[in-house]
mmCIF file of C-alpha atoms in Angstrom:
data_model
loop_
_atom_site.group_PDB
_atom_site.id
_atom_site.type_symbol
_atom_site.label_atom_id
_atom_site.label_comp_id
_atom_site.label_asym_id
_atom_site.label_seq_id
_atom_site.Cartn_x
_atom_site.Cartn_y
_atom_site.Cartn_z
ATOM 1 C CA UNK A 326 0.015 -0.136 0.067
ATOM 2 C CA UNK A 327 1.417 3.406 -0.779
ATOM 3 C CA UNK A 328 0.537 6.493 1.513
ATOM 4 C CA UNK A 329 0.168 9.941 0.661
ATOM 5 C CA UNK A 330 -0.639 12.684 3.167
ATOM 6 C CA UNK A 331 -4.449 11.298 3.046
ATOM 7 C CA UNK A 332 -3.648 7.642 3.467
ATOM 8 C CA UNK A 333 -1.912 6.989 7.088
ATOM 9 C CA UNK A 334 -0.223 3.790 7.934
ATOM 10 C CA UNK A 335 -2.113 1.522 10.245
ATOM 11 C CA UNK A 336 -0.488 1.083 13.627
ATOM 12 C CA UNK A 337 0.535 -2.634 12.364
ATOM 13 C CA UNK A 338 2.261 -0.913 9.874
ATOM 14 C CA UNK A 339 4.182 1.254 11.899
ATOM 15 C CA UNK A 340 4.997 -1.552 14.247
ATOM 16 C CA UNK A 341 6.605 -3.338 11.068
ATOM 17 C CA UNK A 342 8.443 -0.309 10.362
ATOM 18 C CA UNK A 343 10.168 -0.149 13.831
ATOM 19 C CA UNK A 344 10.567 -3.888 13.724
ATOM 20 C CA UNK A 345 12.080 -3.569 10.203
ATOM 21 C CA UNK A 346 9.563 -6.077 8.827
ATOM 22 C CA UNK A 347 8.796 -4.229 5.584
ATOM 23 C CA UNK A 348 10.077 -5.069 2.329
ATOM 24 C CA UNK A 349 12.297 -2.389 0.689
ATOM 25 C CA UNK A 350 9.922 -0.777 -1.211
ATOM 26 C CA UNK A 351 7.189 -0.791 1.679
ATOM 27 C CA UNK A 352 9.547 0.958 4.019
ATOM 28 C CA UNK A 353 10.882 3.335 1.308
ATOM 29 C CA UNK A 354 6.988 4.244 0.933
ATOM 30 C CA UNK A 355 6.379 4.565 4.956
ATOM 31 C CA UNK A 356 9.827 6.676 5.189
ATOM 32 C CA UNK A 357 8.526 9.037 2.583
ATOM 33 C CA UNK A 358 5.247 9.455 4.229
ATOM 34 C CA UNK A 359 6.731 9.807 7.765
ATOM 35 C CA UNK A 360 8.706 12.817 6.439
ATOM 36 C CA UNK A 361 5.924 14.442 5.287
ATOM 37 C CA UNK A 362 3.389 14.019 7.883
ATOM 38 C CA UNK A 363 4.073 15.194 11.321
ATOM 39 C CA UNK A 364 1.162 13.172 13.054
ATOM 40 C CA UNK A 365 2.553 9.835 12.090
ATOM 41 C CA UNK A 366 6.164 10.713 12.789
ATOM 42 C CA UNK A 367 5.048 11.461 16.029
ATOM 43 C CA UNK A 368 3.650 8.032 16.618
ATOM 44 C CA UNK A 369 6.741 6.573 15.275
ATOM 45 C CA UNK A 370 8.690 8.496 17.579
ATOM 46 C CA UNK A 371 6.652 7.494 20.566
ATOM 47 C CA UNK A 372 6.594 3.875 19.785
ATOM 48 C CA UNK A 373 10.310 3.856 19.265
ATOM 49 C CA UNK A 374 10.734 5.593 22.392
ATOM 50 C CA UNK A 375 8.762 3.016 24.437
ATOM 51 C CA UNK A 376 10.965 0.116 22.734
ATOM 52 C CA UNK A 377 14.032 2.293 23.808
ATOM 53 C CA UNK A 378 12.735 2.615 27.523
ATOM 54 C CA UNK A 379 11.664 -1.184 27.506
ATOM 55 C CA UNK A 380 14.841 -2.539 26.437
ATOM 56 C CA UNK A 381 16.795 -0.557 29.224
ATOM 57 C CA UNK A 382 14.465 -1.792 31.895
ATOM 58 C CA UNK A 383 16.333 -2.811 35.047
ATOM 59 C CA UNK A 384 17.889 -6.574 34.376
ATOM 60 C CA UNK A 385 17.649 -7.145 37.958
ATOM 61 C CA UNK A 386 14.460 -6.464 40.607
ATOM 62 C CA UNK A 387 15.515 -7.110 44.361
ATOM 63 C CA UNK A 388 13.439 -10.433 45.491
ATOM 64 C CA UNK A 389 11.912 -11.125 48.783
ATOM 65 C CA UNK A 390 14.247 -12.420 51.476
ATOM 66 C CA UNK A 391 11.918 -15.299 52.037
ATOM 67 C CA UNK A 392 12.748 -17.094 48.370
ATOM 68 C CA UNK A 393 15.760 -18.442 49.588
ATOM 69 C CA UNK A 394 14.424 -20.104 52.795
ATOM 70 C CA UNK A 395 11.986 -21.816 50.967
ATOM 71 C CA UNK A 396 14.528 -23.113 48.502
ATOM 72 C CA UNK A 397 16.737 -23.769 51.354
ATOM 73 C CA UNK A 398 13.979 -25.725 52.776
ATOM 74 C CA UNK A 399 13.490 -27.553 49.692
ATOM 75 C CA UNK A 400 16.712 -28.796 48.711
ATOM 76 C CA UNK A 401 17.966 -29.515 52.225
ATOM 77 C CA UNK A 402 19.210 -33.073 52.697
ATOM 78 C CA UNK A 403 18.519 -33.761 48.896
ATOM 79 C CA UNK A 404 21.385 -34.083 46.472
ATOM 80 C CA UNK A 405 21.178 -32.897 42.928
ATOM 81 C CA UNK A 406 20.090 -35.768 40.342
ATOM 82 C CA UNK A 407 21.528 -36.491 37.229
ATOM 83 C CA UNK A 408 24.874 -37.956 38.483
ATOM 84 C CA UNK A 409 24.582 -41.467 38.179
ATOM 85 C CA UNK A 410 25.649 -43.651 35.382
ATOM 86 C CA UNK A 411 23.619 -44.268 32.277
ATOM 87 C CA UNK A 412 23.168 -47.958 32.501
ATOM 88 C CA UNK A 413 22.491 -47.369 36.489
ATOM 89 C CA UNK A 414 19.573 -44.766 35.260
ATOM 90 C CA UNK A 415 17.954 -47.217 32.790
ATOM 91 C CA UNK A 416 18.205 -50.017 35.450
ATOM 92 C CA UNK A 417 16.463 -47.499 37.651
ATOM 93 C CA UNK A 418 13.789 -46.849 35.072
ATOM 94 C CA UNK A 419 12.737 -50.345 34.573
ATOM 95 C CA UNK A 420 12.630 -51.183 38.395
ATOM 96 C CA UNK A 421 10.306 -48.038 38.558
ATOM 97 C CA UNK A 422 7.945 -49.537 36.100
ATOM 98 C CA UNK A 423 7.812 -52.603 37.963
ATOM 99 C CA UNK A 424 7.421 -51.431 41.283
ATOM 100 C CA UNK A 425 4.991 -48.326 39.887
ATOM 101 C CA UNK A 426 2.683 -51.501 38.811
ATOM 102 C CA UNK A 427 2.987 -53.366 42.015
ATOM 103 C CA UNK A 428 2.113 -49.963 43.704
ATOM 104 C CA UNK A 429 -0.983 -49.277 41.328
ATOM 105 C CA UNK A 430 -2.050 -53.065 41.827
ATOM 106 C CA UNK A 431 -1.941 -53.032 45.675
ATOM 107 C CA UNK A 432 -4.107 -49.689 45.610
ATOM 108 C CA UNK A 433 -6.500 -51.294 43.484
ATOM 109 C CA UNK A 434 -6.761 -54.001 46.023
ATOM 110 C CA UNK A 435 -7.114 -51.837 49.030
ATOM 111 C CA UNK A 436 -10.774 -51.598 50.149
ATOM 112 C CA UNK A 437 -10.632 -48.609 52.087
ATOM 113 C CA UNK A 438 -9.092 -46.534 49.273
ATOM 114 C CA UNK A 439 -11.062 -43.445 48.578
ATOM 115 C CA UNK A 440 -9.770 -42.915 45.145
ATOM 116 C CA UNK A 441 -7.710 -45.276 43.052
ATOM 117 C CA UNK A 442 -5.161 -43.366 41.018
ATOM 118 C CA UNK A 443 -4.226 -44.733 37.598
ATOM 119 C CA UNK A 444 -0.793 -44.969 37.010
ATOM 120 C CA UNK A 445 0.662 -41.728 35.488
ATOM 121 C CA UNK A 446 0.929 -41.803 31.719
ATOM 122 C CA UNK A 447 4.596 -41.019 32.058
ATOM 123 C CA UNK A 448 5.492 -43.884 34.100
ATOM 124 C CA UNK A 449 4.978 -46.724 31.918
ATOM 125 C CA UNK A 450 7.789 -47.668 29.284
ATOM 126 C CA UNK A 451 10.142 -44.883 31.195
ATOM 127 C CA UNK A 452 12.572 -43.575 28.537
ATOM 128 C CA UNK A 453 11.722 -45.437 25.774
ATOM 129 C CA UNK A 454 11.798 -43.601 22.618
ATOM 130 C CA UNK A 455 13.471 -40.603 24.438
ATOM 131 C CA UNK A 456 16.888 -39.177 23.663
ATOM 132 C CA UNK A 457 19.686 -39.993 26.005
ATOM 133 C CA UNK A 458 19.264 -36.630 27.944
ATOM 134 C CA UNK A 459 15.750 -37.133 28.429
ATOM 135 C CA UNK A 460 15.748 -40.687 29.504
ATOM 136 C CA UNK A 461 18.330 -39.150 32.226
ATOM 137 C CA UNK A 462 16.006 -36.618 33.218
ATOM 138 C CA UNK A 463 12.760 -39.208 33.061
ATOM 139 C CA UNK A 464 14.603 -41.581 35.300
ATOM 140 C CA UNK A 465 16.285 -39.153 37.880
ATOM 141 C CA UNK A 466 12.740 -37.429 38.542
ATOM 142 C CA UNK A 467 10.844 -40.797 38.649
ATOM 143 C CA UNK A 468 13.048 -42.289 41.313
ATOM 144 C CA UNK A 469 12.278 -39.362 43.506
ATOM 145 C CA UNK A 470 8.391 -39.104 42.508
ATOM 146 C CA UNK A 471 7.984 -42.852 43.094
ATOM 147 C CA UNK A 472 9.373 -42.149 47.059
ATOM 148 C CA UNK A 473 6.607 -39.535 47.459
ATOM 149 C CA UNK A 474 4.252 -41.279 45.533
ATOM 150 C CA UNK A 475 4.654 -44.624 47.726
ATOM 151 C CA UNK A 476 4.446 -42.636 50.877
ATOM 152 C CA UNK A 477 1.096 -40.859 49.740
ATOM 153 C CA UNK A 478 -0.546 -44.239 48.674
ATOM 154 C CA UNK A 479 0.067 -46.151 51.478
ATOM 155 C CA UNK A 480 -1.732 -43.342 53.721
ATOM 156 C CA UNK A 481 -4.092 -41.745 50.993
ATOM 157 C CA UNK A 482 -7.059 -42.858 53.701
ATOM 158 C CA UNK A 483 -6.060 -40.430 55.774
ATOM 159 C CA UNK A 484 -6.974 -37.623 53.374
ATOM 160 C CA UNK A 485 -10.217 -36.226 52.955
ATOM 161 C CA UNK A 486 -11.755 -37.433 49.692
ATOM 162 C CA UNK A 487 -11.906 -33.748 47.868
ATOM 163 C CA UNK A 488 -8.660 -33.273 49.058
ATOM 164 C CA UNK A 489 -7.576 -36.717 47.036
ATOM 165 C CA UNK A 490 -9.857 -35.404 44.154
ATOM 166 C CA UNK A 491 -8.275 -32.045 43.810
ATOM 167 C CA UNK A 492 -4.601 -33.958 44.125
ATOM 168 C CA UNK A 493 -5.560 -36.365 41.606
ATOM 169 C CA UNK A 494 -7.107 -33.559 39.215
ATOM 170 C CA UNK A 495 -3.770 -31.541 39.589
ATOM 171 C CA UNK A 496 -1.737 -34.992 38.858
ATOM 172 C CA UNK A 497 -3.376 -35.601 35.637
ATOM 173 C CA UNK A 498 -2.879 -31.936 34.483
ATOM 174 C CA UNK A 499 0.840 -32.565 35.000
ATOM 175 C CA UNK A 500 0.863 -35.783 33.775
ATOM 176 C CA UNK A 501 -0.579 -34.682 30.603
ATOM 177 C CA UNK A 502 2.104 -32.171 30.153
ATOM 178 C CA UNK A 503 4.454 -34.714 30.750
ATOM 179 C CA UNK A 504 3.401 -37.155 27.785
ATOM 180 C CA UNK A 505 2.914 -34.160 25.832
ATOM 181 C CA UNK A 506 6.650 -33.300 26.450
ATOM 182 C CA UNK A 507 7.569 -36.886 26.033
ATOM 183 C CA UNK A 508 5.600 -37.077 22.562
ATOM 184 C CA UNK A 509 7.399 -33.940 21.566
ATOM 185 C CA UNK A 510 10.730 -34.942 22.369
ATOM 186 C CA UNK A 511 10.507 -38.151 20.479
ATOM 187 C CA UNK A 512 9.513 -36.153 17.159
ATOM 188 C CA UNK A 513 12.398 -33.654 18.164
ATOM 189 C CA UNK A 514 14.867 -35.791 20.082
ATOM 190 C CA UNK A 515 17.756 -32.928 19.862
ATOM 191 C CA UNK A 516 15.613 -29.930 21.300
ATOM 192 C CA UNK A 517 17.054 -29.062 24.477
ATOM 193 C CA UNK A 518 14.263 -26.750 25.555
ATOM 194 C CA UNK A 519 11.850 -29.722 25.195
ATOM 195 C CA UNK A 520 14.284 -31.657 27.559
ATOM 196 C CA UNK A 521 13.807 -28.464 29.913
ATOM 197 C CA UNK A 522 10.356 -28.584 29.527
ATOM 198 C CA UNK A 523 10.207 -32.231 30.678
ATOM 199 C CA UNK A 524 12.089 -31.685 33.380
ATOM 200 C CA UNK A 525 9.987 -28.615 34.513
ATOM 201 C CA UNK A 526 6.713 -30.847 34.304
ATOM 202 C CA UNK A 527 8.255 -33.539 36.622
ATOM 203 C CA UNK A 528 9.501 -30.600 38.953
ATOM 204 C CA UNK A 529 5.700 -29.543 39.022
ATOM 205 C CA UNK A 530 4.754 -33.137 39.666
ATOM 206 C CA UNK A 531 7.149 -33.130 42.545
ATOM 207 C CA UNK A 532 6.132 -30.163 43.985
ATOM 208 C CA UNK A 533 2.711 -31.279 43.987
ATOM 209 C CA UNK A 534 3.452 -34.874 45.641
ATOM 210 C CA UNK A 535 5.420 -33.201 48.221
ATOM 211 C CA UNK A 536 2.759 -30.313 49.289
ATOM 212 C CA UNK A 537 0.054 -33.567 49.232
ATOM 213 C CA UNK A 538 2.366 -35.227 51.421
ATOM 214 C CA UNK A 539 2.652 -32.302 53.891
ATOM 215 C CA UNK A 540 -1.359 -32.449 54.371
ATOM 216 C CA UNK A 541 -1.157 -35.888 55.631
ATOM 217 C CA UNK A 542 -1.176 -35.950 59.600
ATOM 218 C CA UNK A 543 2.225 -36.324 61.644
ATOM 219 C CA UNK A 544 2.716 -39.939 62.213
ATOM 220 C CA UNK B 672 24.871 -6.001 43.219
ATOM 221 C CA UNK B 673 20.986 -5.147 44.181
ATOM 222 C CA UNK B 674 20.256 -1.582 45.237
ATOM 223 C CA UNK B 675 17.474 -0.947 47.388
ATOM 224 C CA UNK B 676 15.391 2.677 46.918
ATOM 225 C CA UNK B 677 14.377 3.822 50.112
ATOM 226 C CA UNK B 678 10.663 4.679 48.944
ATOM 227 C CA UNK B 679 7.633 3.153 50.760
ATOM 228 C CA UNK B 680 5.575 2.087 47.613
ATOM 229 C CA UNK B 681 8.604 1.802 45.341
ATOM 230 C CA UNK B 682 11.314 -0.641 44.899
ATOM 231 C CA UNK B 683 14.034 -1.831 44.604
ATOM 232 C CA UNK B 684 16.248 -1.378 41.703
ATOM 233 C CA UNK B 685 18.754 -3.332 40.580
ATOM 234 C CA UNK B 686 22.154 -2.322 39.571
ATOM 235 C CA UNK B 687 23.209 -5.317 37.223
ATOM 236 C CA UNK B 688 25.463 -7.747 38.884
ATOM 237 C CA UNK B 689 29.106 -7.971 37.770
ATOM 238 C CA UNK B 690 29.637 -10.570 34.998
ATOM 239 C CA UNK B 691 30.550 -13.933 36.239
ATOM 240 C CA UNK B 692 33.976 -15.041 36.832
ATOM 241 C CA UNK B 693 33.514 -18.169 34.573
ATOM 242 C CA UNK B 694 36.520 -20.354 36.447
ATOM 243 C CA UNK B 695 34.636 -19.170 39.892
ATOM 244 C CA UNK B 696 31.264 -19.998 38.414
ATOM 245 C CA UNK B 697 32.453 -23.501 37.682
ATOM 246 C CA UNK B 698 33.909 -24.151 40.965
ATOM 247 C CA UNK B 699 30.647 -23.238 42.574
ATOM 248 C CA UNK B 700 28.650 -25.209 40.426
ATOM 249 C CA UNK B 701 31.008 -28.385 41.110
ATOM 250 C CA UNK B 702 30.818 -27.926 44.477
ATOM 251 C CA UNK B 703 27.126 -27.722 44.622
ATOM 252 C CA UNK B 704 26.520 -30.706 42.375
ATOM 253 C CA UNK B 705 28.309 -32.442 45.219
ATOM 254 C CA UNK B 706 25.316 -31.319 47.395
ATOM 255 C CA UNK B 707 26.991 -28.010 48.770
ATOM 256 C CA UNK B 708 24.333 -25.791 49.761
ATOM 257 C CA UNK B 709 26.538 -23.065 50.465
ATOM 258 C CA UNK B 710 28.109 -23.003 46.827
ATOM 259 C CA UNK B 711 24.633 -23.150 45.646
ATOM 260 C CA UNK B 712 23.692 -20.212 47.901
ATOM 261 C CA UNK B 713 26.343 -18.343 46.202
ATOM 262 C CA UNK B 714 24.850 -19.313 42.843
ATOM 263 C CA UNK B 715 21.419 -18.327 44.124
ATOM 264 C CA UNK B 716 22.606 -14.594 45.252
ATOM 265 C CA UNK B 717 24.496 -14.067 41.923
ATOM 266 C CA UNK B 718 21.459 -14.900 39.772
ATOM 267 C CA UNK B 719 18.360 -14.485 41.755
ATOM 268 C CA UNK B 720 17.360 -10.799 41.250
ATOM 269 C CA UNK B 721 17.684 -11.532 37.161
ATOM 270 C CA UNK B 722 15.165 -14.583 37.765
ATOM 271 C CA UNK B 723 12.853 -12.731 40.010
ATOM 272 C CA UNK B 724 12.615 -9.701 37.361
ATOM 273 C CA UNK B 725 11.865 -12.030 34.806
ATOM 274 C CA UNK B 726 9.439 -13.908 36.999
ATOM 275 C CA UNK B 727 7.726 -10.471 37.948
ATOM 276 C CA UNK B 728 7.580 -9.211 34.639
ATOM 277 C CA UNK B 729 5.770 -12.239 33.034
ATOM 278 C CA UNK B 730 3.386 -12.939 36.254
ATOM 279 C CA UNK B 731 2.964 -9.617 37.382
ATOM 280 C CA UNK B 732 1.993 -10.840 40.571
ATOM 281 C CA UNK B 733 4.560 -10.915 43.226
ATOM 282 C CA UNK B 734 3.402 -13.920 44.981
ATOM 283 C CA UNK B 735 3.462 -15.886 41.813
ATOM 284 C CA UNK B 736 6.951 -14.700 40.988
ATOM 285 C CA UNK B 737 8.256 -15.438 44.441
ATOM 286 C CA UNK B 738 6.743 -19.135 43.901
ATOM 287 C CA UNK B 739 7.980 -19.512 40.407
ATOM 288 C CA UNK B 740 11.636 -18.125 41.336
ATOM 289 C CA UNK B 741 11.684 -20.496 44.191
ATOM 290 C CA UNK B 742 10.805 -23.352 41.708
ATOM 291 C CA UNK B 743 13.329 -22.335 39.407
ATOM 292 C CA UNK B 744 16.016 -22.769 42.019
ATOM 293 C CA UNK B 745 14.733 -26.100 43.336
ATOM 294 C CA UNK B 746 14.691 -27.294 40.058
ATOM 295 C CA UNK B 747 17.920 -26.167 38.977
ATOM 296 C CA UNK B 748 19.557 -27.645 42.216
ATOM 297 C CA UNK B 749 17.875 -30.880 41.228
ATOM 298 C CA UNK B 750 19.326 -30.473 37.598
ATOM 299 C CA UNK B 751 22.786 -29.663 38.227
ATOM 300 C CA UNK B 752 23.920 -32.798 37.118
ATOM 301 C CA UNK B 753 22.835 -31.868 33.352
ATOM 302 C CA UNK B 754 24.293 -28.358 33.528
ATOM 303 C CA UNK B 755 27.072 -28.289 30.942
ATOM 304 C CA UNK B 756 29.918 -25.646 31.274
ATOM 305 C CA UNK B 757 29.356 -24.791 27.835
ATOM 306 C CA UNK B 758 26.616 -22.162 28.839
ATOM 307 C CA UNK B 759 26.732 -19.484 31.354
ATOM 308 C CA UNK B 760 24.649 -20.394 34.609
ATOM 309 C CA UNK B 761 22.676 -17.256 34.095
ATOM 310 C CA UNK B 762 21.607 -18.504 30.394
ATOM 311 C CA UNK B 763 20.779 -21.806 31.750
ATOM 312 C CA UNK B 764 18.638 -20.485 34.647
ATOM 313 C CA UNK B 765 16.736 -18.672 32.151
ATOM 314 C CA UNK B 766 15.837 -21.372 30.287
ATOM 315 C CA UNK B 767 14.657 -22.854 33.023
ATOM 316 C CA UNK B 768 12.626 -19.897 34.369
ATOM 317 C CA UNK B 769 10.836 -19.047 30.914
ATOM 318 C CA UNK B 770 10.044 -23.051 30.527
ATOM 319 C CA UNK B 771 8.604 -23.488 34.221
ATOM 320 C CA UNK B 772 6.463 -20.315 33.346
ATOM 321 C CA UNK B 773 5.143 -21.425 30.415
ATOM 322 C CA UNK B 774 4.606 -24.952 31.745
ATOM 323 C CA UNK B 775 2.506 -23.388 34.347
ATOM 324 C CA UNK B 776 0.643 -21.188 32.007
ATOM 325 C CA UNK B 777 -0.376 -24.263 30.043
ATOM 326 C CA UNK B 778 -1.376 -25.952 33.211
ATOM 327 C CA UNK B 779 -3.309 -23.115 33.992
ATOM 328 C CA UNK B 780 -5.008 -22.961 30.601
ATOM 329 C CA UNK B 781 -5.704 -26.856 30.698
ATOM 330 C CA UNK B 782 -7.473 -26.343 34.263
ATOM 331 C CA UNK B 783 -9.616 -23.531 33.192
ATOM 332 C CA UNK B 784 -10.780 -25.416 30.216
ATOM 333 C CA UNK B 785 -11.744 -28.313 32.435
ATOM 334 C CA UNK B 786 -13.674 -26.207 34.691
ATOM 335 C CA UNK B 787 -15.210 -24.199 31.636
ATOM 336 C CA UNK B 788 -13.733 -20.626 32.888
ATOM 337 C CA UNK B 789 -13.739 -18.046 30.761
ATOM 338 C CA UNK B 790 -10.798 -15.921 29.852
ATOM 339 C CA UNK B 791 -8.036 -17.621 28.290
ATOM 340 C CA UNK B 792 -5.098 -15.231 28.293
ATOM 341 C CA UNK B 793 -4.466 -15.757 24.504
ATOM 342 C CA UNK B 794 -7.430 -13.868 23.529
ATOM 343 C CA UNK B 795 -6.137 -11.279 26.399
ATOM 344 C CA UNK B 796 -9.630 -10.208 27.350
ATOM 345 C CA UNK B 797 -9.053 -10.636 31.338
ATOM 346 C CA UNK B 798 -8.948 -7.669 33.518
ATOM 347 C CA UNK B 799 -5.420 -6.272 34.021
ATOM 348 C CA UNK B 800 -3.667 -7.851 36.468
ATOM 349 C CA UNK B 801 -2.661 -5.958 39.629
ATOM 350 C CA UNK B 802 0.899 -5.357 40.489
ATOM 351 C CA UNK B 803 1.368 -4.822 44.322
ATOM 352 C CA UNK B 804 4.850 -4.036 44.026
ATOM 353 C CA UNK B 805 6.949 -2.029 41.428
ATOM 354 C CA UNK B 806 10.260 -1.354 40.149
ATOM 355 C CA UNK B 807 12.648 1.432 39.757
ATOM 356 C CA UNK B 808 15.633 2.174 37.999
ATOM 357 C CA UNK B 809 18.601 4.182 39.362
ATOM 358 C CA UNK B 810 18.354 6.468 36.412
ATOM 359 C CA UNK B 811 14.919 7.408 35.231
ATOM 360 C CA UNK B 812 13.305 6.274 38.328
ATOM 361 C CA UNK B 813 9.677 7.644 37.835
ATOM 362 C CA UNK B 814 9.579 7.171 34.227
ATOM 363 C CA UNK B 815 10.632 3.086 34.818
ATOM 364 C CA UNK B 816 8.065 2.735 37.401
ATOM 365 C CA UNK B 817 5.360 3.890 35.250
ATOM 366 C CA UNK B 818 6.252 1.562 32.428
ATOM 367 C CA UNK B 819 6.825 -1.355 34.651
ATOM 368 C CA UNK B 820 3.274 -0.512 36.114
ATOM 369 C CA UNK B 821 1.718 -0.072 32.697
ATOM 370 C CA UNK B 822 3.283 -3.344 31.805
ATOM 371 C CA UNK B 823 2.262 -5.295 34.897
ATOM 372 C CA UNK B 824 -1.395 -3.985 33.814
ATOM 373 C CA UNK B 825 -1.400 -5.617 30.408
ATOM 374 C CA UNK B 826 -3.637 -8.654 29.763
ATOM 375 C CA UNK B 827 -1.620 -11.635 30.518
ATOM 376 C CA UNK B 828 -1.008 -12.801 27.108
ATOM 377 C CA UNK B 829 -0.060 -9.684 25.705
ATOM 378 C CA UNK B 830 2.033 -8.864 28.369
ATOM 379 C CA UNK B 831 4.220 -12.282 28.146
ATOM 380 C CA UNK B 832 4.618 -11.575 24.392
ATOM 381 C CA UNK B 833 5.760 -8.097 25.123
ATOM 382 C CA UNK B 834 8.348 -8.964 27.694
ATOM 383 C CA UNK B 835 9.697 -11.969 25.642
ATOM 384 C CA UNK B 836 10.136 -9.821 22.361
ATOM 385 C CA UNK B 837 10.791 -6.201 23.413
ATOM 386 C CA UNK B 838 12.199 -6.701 26.723
ATOM 387 C CA UNK B 839 14.334 -10.231 26.194
ATOM 388 C CA UNK B 840 14.652 -10.042 22.902
ATOM 389 C CA UNK B 841 13.190 -13.300 21.770
ATOM 390 C CA UNK B 842 12.600 -13.774 17.947
ATOM 391 C CA UNK B 843 9.022 -14.433 16.912
ATOM 392 C CA UNK B 844 9.520 -17.977 16.410
ATOM 393 C CA UNK B 845 10.917 -18.864 19.602
ATOM 394 C CA UNK B 846 7.718 -16.955 21.115
ATOM 395 C CA UNK B 847 5.802 -18.778 19.066
ATOM 396 C CA UNK B 848 7.152 -22.282 20.339
ATOM 397 C CA UNK B 849 6.876 -20.968 24.058
ATOM 398 C CA UNK B 850 3.108 -19.737 24.223
ATOM 399 C CA UNK B 851 1.768 -22.001 21.234
ATOM 400 C CA UNK B 852 0.389 -18.923 19.444
ATOM 401 C CA UNK B 853 0.358 -18.814 15.579
ATOM 402 C CA UNK B 854 2.705 -15.961 14.238
ATOM 403 C CA UNK B 855 -0.181 -13.532 13.381
ATOM 404 C CA UNK B 856 -1.673 -14.011 16.672
ATOM 405 C CA UNK B 857 1.433 -13.645 18.177
ATOM 406 C CA UNK B 858 2.019 -10.182 16.562
ATOM 407 C CA UNK B 859 -1.330 -9.033 17.302
ATOM 408 C CA UNK B 860 -0.468 -9.324 20.795
ATOM 409 C CA UNK B 861 2.744 -7.344 20.407
ATOM 410 C CA UNK B 862 1.199 -4.737 18.873
ATOM 411 C CA UNK B 863 -1.782 -4.621 21.066
ATOM 412 C CA UNK B 864 0.595 -4.506 23.733
ATOM 413 C CA UNK B 865 2.443 -1.712 22.424
ATOM 414 C CA UNK B 866 -0.644 0.598 21.838
ATOM 415 C CA UNK B 867 -1.741 0.075 25.114
ATOM 416 C CA UNK B 868 1.502 0.895 26.733
ATOM 417 C CA UNK B 869 1.872 4.123 24.457
ATOM 418 C CA UNK B 870 -1.781 5.088 25.963
ATOM 419 C CA UNK B 871 -1.113 4.295 29.245
ATOM 420 C CA UNK B 872 2.066 6.490 29.137
ATOM 421 C CA UNK B 873 0.388 9.313 27.619
ATOM 422 C CA UNK B 874 -2.229 9.656 30.389
#
């Protein structure tokens, strides 16, 4: 589109101009208009000023002091993951499949169980079809998840049914995200962001299980 | 280094931390990998201002930003074994933070879809998020506070695209992958955010 003094560029076009997304001809046309139209030139200047200010905002903001105490509480006594050898990780993953199935079977037989959680979609076939980096993430997280999962499963009757329902609904959402990340990784194994995404999903699951465990009465 | 501005409702600006000494950083990472919480705390102190700024701008909510920042560092601790020394630790953390945030957003969308809640942030039609705390820069303090508040008041979907593109310098395709938005929608959100910000700052 050409612009004369009667045909002003749209806001989208001004944005494309400052983002350098116009064709050379489109850019030249708009520059010609801006040279003749103080109103549009003013809009462009305001837009560029906004972008300059945005890019120079403070890179750091002082956080509330309680963040570190929360982090410390959650990591104290736990070693970082991901240091074991790959054959050991693979063995742990296989063991997890077996244990996870056994726990599920045990839950199904428990008469006093308020609600029976289906085994998470991410647990079976742990690591199968995933790149090596993702397999390590898979196995590492699932080993920790298993501990919390077992503890929760053994004492779930002590939780109110509505609490169990909420926890299970949240777990299903997270398990779906884990499933999606695993599928995406199977299609794009070299994508490190997807490995991070998978790990972030597991992290969310861990946190949910940890919070659910905290709801259990002290023994 | 972080600088505290002594004003009741304003905050806390941040002088950028000095660039990391890569050798010292690597040594801290190695010690932290071995379970040294003190070494990890040193890494935390060097990076938390940047992670919190990102979380606060993306969520526009201090409580959410606090939770997200905690999650990022807990996640980082657990995954230290996968950190490869070829990247700066801050870059690695940044990726964890952005992925954690968008994973949380996707989870919220799923929950909202299940209970039939309206107002998916992809439409940007929700009421503006409230910011109960703000930021300041050592220079141009008032101007920056105005801009930060205006950014925080943007609809969530538009705010996230603006923060990623105009503040953090992400490319369109990267944002499309993180948000799941089509490129056309993404540009519409970006332009909408800019228009709303210009209007807010003109008032």
